[in-house]
XYZ file of C-alpha atoms in Angstrom:
306
model
C 22.559 129.060 -63.895
C 23.497 132.668 -62.539
C 20.723 133.911 -63.382
C 19.368 131.634 -61.465
C 21.528 131.418 -58.273
C 20.550 135.529 -58.466
C 16.506 134.425 -58.260
C 16.960 132.463 -55.420
C 19.235 134.932 -53.414
C 16.700 137.107 -54.454
C 13.239 134.784 -53.307
C 15.931 134.153 -50.288
C 16.091 137.582 -49.344
C 12.430 138.833 -49.659
C 10.768 135.613 -47.263
C 13.849 136.658 -44.658
C 12.394 139.731 -44.691
C 8.439 138.606 -44.601
C 9.688 136.715 -41.145
C 11.407 139.154 -40.188
C 8.742 141.710 -40.492
C 6.178 138.842 -38.561
C 8.376 138.946 -35.935
C 8.443 142.677 -35.171
C 4.540 142.868 -35.912
C 4.239 139.478 -33.444
C 6.954 142.103 -30.670
C 4.709 145.481 -31.316
C 0.955 143.349 -30.405
C 3.048 141.227 -26.998
C 4.001 144.718 -26.001
C 1.100 146.748 -26.849
C -0.805 143.801 -25.093
C 1.482 144.032 -22.065
C 1.240 147.848 -21.286
C -2.945 147.185 -20.179
C -2.417 144.123 -17.038
C -6.124 143.827 -16.967
C -5.596 142.804 -20.150
C -2.929 140.012 -18.829
C -5.202 139.394 -16.017
C -7.956 138.442 -18.284
C -4.657 135.847 -20.057
C -3.680 134.406 -17.312
C -7.453 133.855 -16.146
C -8.398 132.118 -19.495
C -4.907 130.346 -19.470
C -5.389 129.100 -15.993
C -9.903 128.167 -16.694
C -8.299 125.762 -19.601
C -5.674 124.119 -17.969
C -8.019 123.315 -14.904
C -10.442 122.148 -17.949
C -8.071 120.024 -19.599
C -6.370 119.354 -16.399
C -9.805 118.428 -14.106
C -8.961 114.524 -13.573
C -6.512 115.225 -12.063
C -6.634 118.781 -10.137
C -10.138 117.792 -9.073
C -9.708 116.415 -5.529
C -13.228 113.544 -5.762
C -12.869 112.942 -9.532
C -16.040 110.812 -8.576
C -18.250 113.699 -7.446
C -18.662 114.924 -11.300
C -21.284 111.979 -12.086
C -24.536 111.183 -10.028
C -23.203 109.508 -7.472
C -24.766 109.882 -4.119
C -22.829 110.458 -0.578
C -25.755 111.270 2.037
C -22.845 110.973 4.968
C -21.501 114.301 2.970
C -24.732 115.816 2.778
C -24.711 119.914 2.932
C -21.562 119.899 4.646
C -20.225 124.076 4.692
C -17.400 124.844 2.794
C -14.298 123.133 5.256
C -10.296 121.796 4.796
C -12.151 118.253 3.056
C -14.148 120.454 0.695
C -13.035 123.951 0.377
C -16.514 124.559 -1.274
C -18.856 122.840 1.150
C -21.161 119.606 -0.580
C -24.450 119.476 -2.370
C -27.672 118.257 -1.507
C -26.738 114.786 -2.453
C -22.273 114.684 -0.323
C -21.004 115.327 -3.614
C -18.162 118.242 -3.574
C -18.752 121.410 -4.945
C -14.792 122.026 -6.176
C -14.601 118.987 -7.907
C -17.658 119.199 -9.918
C -16.738 123.702 -10.722
C -13.282 122.242 -12.191
C -15.400 119.542 -13.797
C -18.037 122.304 -15.095
C -15.169 124.696 -16.397
C -14.613 121.291 -19.793
C -18.985 121.752 -20.174
C -18.606 125.579 -20.374
C -15.026 125.299 -22.285
C -16.700 122.967 -24.574
C -20.454 125.206 -25.033
C -17.886 127.942 -26.440
C -16.339 126.954 -28.730
C -19.382 125.130 -29.936
C -20.555 128.028 -30.672
C -18.927 129.935 -31.750
C -16.895 127.895 -34.001
C -20.857 126.538 -36.071
C -21.305 130.583 -35.977
C -18.353 131.852 -37.899
C -18.452 128.658 -39.563
C -22.105 129.943 -40.956
C -21.500 133.796 -40.673
C -18.643 134.708 -41.897
C -18.743 133.232 -45.035
C -22.490 134.926 -45.081
C -20.864 137.563 -45.080
C -17.595 137.556 -47.028
C -20.608 136.910 -49.681
C -22.924 139.756 -49.460
C -19.875 142.192 -49.059
C -18.619 140.719 -51.749
C -20.608 140.458 -54.247
C -23.446 142.835 -52.937
C -26.770 144.100 -55.042
C -28.949 141.217 -55.276
C -27.138 138.795 -53.310
C -25.716 141.016 -50.259
C -29.960 142.197 -50.207
C -31.561 139.081 -49.160
C -28.222 137.790 -46.736
C -28.279 140.935 -45.115
C -32.959 141.319 -44.372
C -32.622 137.476 -43.472
C -29.231 138.832 -41.388
C -31.403 141.514 -40.176
C -34.610 139.265 -39.214
C -32.300 137.226 -36.851
C -30.862 140.360 -35.185
C -33.993 141.964 -34.276
C -34.433 138.559 -31.733
C -32.597 139.261 -28.603
C -30.165 136.208 -29.134
C -31.411 134.735 -25.798
C -34.892 134.977 -26.851
C -34.014 133.400 -30.030
C -32.448 131.110 -27.811
C -35.307 130.161 -25.721
C -37.251 129.189 -28.495
C -35.325 127.089 -30.182
C -34.322 125.456 -26.691
C -37.961 124.616 -25.533
C -38.968 122.998 -28.721
C -35.580 120.609 -28.162
C -34.681 117.992 -25.674
C -32.623 119.494 -23.029
C -29.043 117.823 -24.042
C -25.904 120.013 -24.055
C -25.599 119.872 -27.682
C -29.328 121.045 -27.864
C -28.742 123.860 -26.364
C -25.346 124.694 -28.850
C -27.772 124.406 -31.299
C -30.170 126.597 -29.402
C -27.275 129.118 -29.096
C -25.818 129.561 -32.266
C -28.865 130.224 -33.959
C -28.471 133.828 -32.228
C -25.146 133.920 -32.996
C -24.131 133.506 -36.163
C -26.072 136.879 -37.767
C -23.972 139.132 -35.378
C -20.662 137.470 -37.626
C -22.934 138.189 -40.448
C -22.881 141.518 -40.316
C -19.307 142.349 -38.950
C -17.555 140.775 -41.652
C -20.017 141.779 -44.635
C -19.128 145.655 -43.305
C -14.757 144.581 -43.367
C -15.257 143.407 -46.659
C -16.689 146.558 -47.996
C -14.141 148.466 -46.379
C -11.397 146.360 -48.067
C -13.584 145.494 -51.918
C -11.746 148.502 -52.900
C -8.430 148.310 -51.545
C -5.572 147.820 -53.959
C -4.878 144.530 -53.320
C -8.491 143.504 -54.740
C -7.889 145.850 -57.309
C -5.008 143.831 -58.386
C -6.061 140.423 -58.118
C -9.396 141.336 -60.349
C -6.884 142.717 -63.072
C -4.860 139.183 -62.708
C -8.374 137.592 -63.540
C -8.479 136.437 -60.591
C -12.387 134.758 -59.430
C -14.567 136.147 -57.012
C -14.194 133.807 -55.516
C -10.092 132.893 -54.913
C -10.324 137.036 -54.049
C -13.231 136.890 -51.338
C -11.486 133.796 -49.557
C -8.415 134.074 -50.511
C -7.285 137.718 -50.086
C -9.995 139.218 -48.388
C -10.543 136.762 -45.689
C -7.874 136.703 -44.319
C -7.148 140.782 -43.668
C -10.416 140.048 -41.518
C -9.274 137.545 -39.084
C -8.089 139.963 -36.203
C -11.483 141.042 -36.224
C -12.952 137.738 -36.417
C -11.058 137.115 -33.602
C -11.476 139.430 -31.805
C -14.975 139.156 -31.975
C -15.068 136.191 -31.053
C -13.006 136.320 -28.071
C -14.808 138.500 -26.590
C -18.453 136.988 -27.368
C -16.695 133.781 -25.584
C -17.271 135.112 -22.408
C -21.606 136.177 -22.714
C -22.453 132.684 -25.226
C -20.976 130.950 -21.814
C -23.724 133.024 -19.869
C -26.897 132.307 -22.173
C -25.177 128.855 -22.013
C -25.596 128.777 -17.937
C -29.355 130.743 -18.082
C -30.392 128.044 -19.834
C -28.836 125.772 -17.853
C -30.799 127.443 -14.765
C -33.831 127.513 -16.441
C -33.723 123.845 -17.130
C -33.405 123.723 -20.598
C -29.109 122.783 -21.163
C -27.712 120.513 -19.624
C -29.569 117.954 -16.986
C -28.239 116.477 -13.383
C -25.893 114.844 -12.944
C -23.614 117.141 -16.235
C -21.645 119.606 -13.418
C -22.941 123.024 -15.681
C -22.522 125.586 -13.992
C -26.181 127.304 -15.101
C -27.661 123.945 -13.415
C -25.606 123.609 -10.064
C -27.033 127.248 -9.763
C -30.358 125.678 -10.069
C -29.978 122.880 -7.927
C -28.361 125.287 -5.229
C -30.938 128.409 -5.341
C -33.455 125.754 -3.505
C -31.288 125.887 -1.205
C -30.273 130.012 0.265
C -30.082 131.568 1.905
C -28.770 129.033 5.147
C -27.037 126.692 2.534
C -25.222 129.246 0.046
C -21.879 127.390 -1.060
C -24.255 125.390 -3.553
C -25.401 128.412 -5.382
C -22.251 131.542 -4.918
C -19.358 129.091 -5.746
C -20.575 128.137 -10.046
C -21.625 131.992 -9.660
C -18.466 132.805 -9.415
C -16.913 129.840 -11.372
C -19.033 132.132 -14.051
C -18.478 135.249 -12.891
C -14.832 134.972 -13.468
C -14.782 133.323 -17.026
C -16.842 135.516 -18.127
C -14.328 138.931 -17.254
C -11.729 136.951 -18.216
C -12.854 136.614 -21.738
C -14.014 140.227 -21.515
C -10.285 141.783 -20.243
C -8.251 138.734 -22.795
C -11.011 140.439 -25.719
C -10.009 144.245 -24.676
C -6.615 143.660 -24.107
C -6.766 141.500 -28.361
C -8.644 144.769 -29.643
C -5.991 147.302 -28.495
C -3.399 145.149 -29.572
C -5.038 144.123 -33.260
C -6.710 147.687 -33.275
C -10.613 146.409 -34.287
C -13.529 147.886 -33.387
C -16.045 145.542 -32.404
C -19.489 145.329 -30.453
C -19.184 143.662 -26.868
C -22.951 142.128 -27.429
C -23.224 139.327 -29.565
């Protein structure tokens, strides 16, 4: 009985010690993030964009303007107190449409990265840990995809598919997963010789268990930093395809599509293309600044371009 109580006491002490260690690591990480004012600016920008997207129906002054309604009596009005970003060619409030467009851009970014991570991370783990012929086959296929610029590959895929939001997300994902495969494969190669991996192998753990329960958790911080840095570039790529008419179609308030519609009226009605462009600029800047801050917090090195 006493032995059982002693074991329980030891376990509780270890749990408390682990919690304290994690708490201290979290505090140190937050301290490193706070030291960079630009990273905090990026965090604030990202939080504002996310909250704006979530509460768009309550924030937008004219929620019904995000649809295909037409208001001929308010066509092409410049910025004013009633419409702070002006109106478009059919009288819709541009500020309201930009707010709803944040939803489209964030959904696109998160979906593309989720698909890319779901494909690229397991392939990188398998290639790096199994090695040999498996590694050669996976990495040569990855190299083929990496040889084609992401935007060009997305254009090629999008051009043969119906121009919808879902198809544009699939098209961009085609060019994004190889970057995560390459990243994770490099991380695995540097970790597979560590003592905790050798100890698991000595205890008879299977390769699948070691790869996904021992090595993968140690790659999470690198994956998070890479995904944060890539978020802005994914949104920019989606806007580029929308601008070319291969993305979400009107009247969906996608920022790239709004710029394409507004450029026809430049320079007289400059507000129609300028404000959606500024929305893209601020969003990409926010995620880049936040990604740089997280890279310093986790002390990892990843490429900023995907």
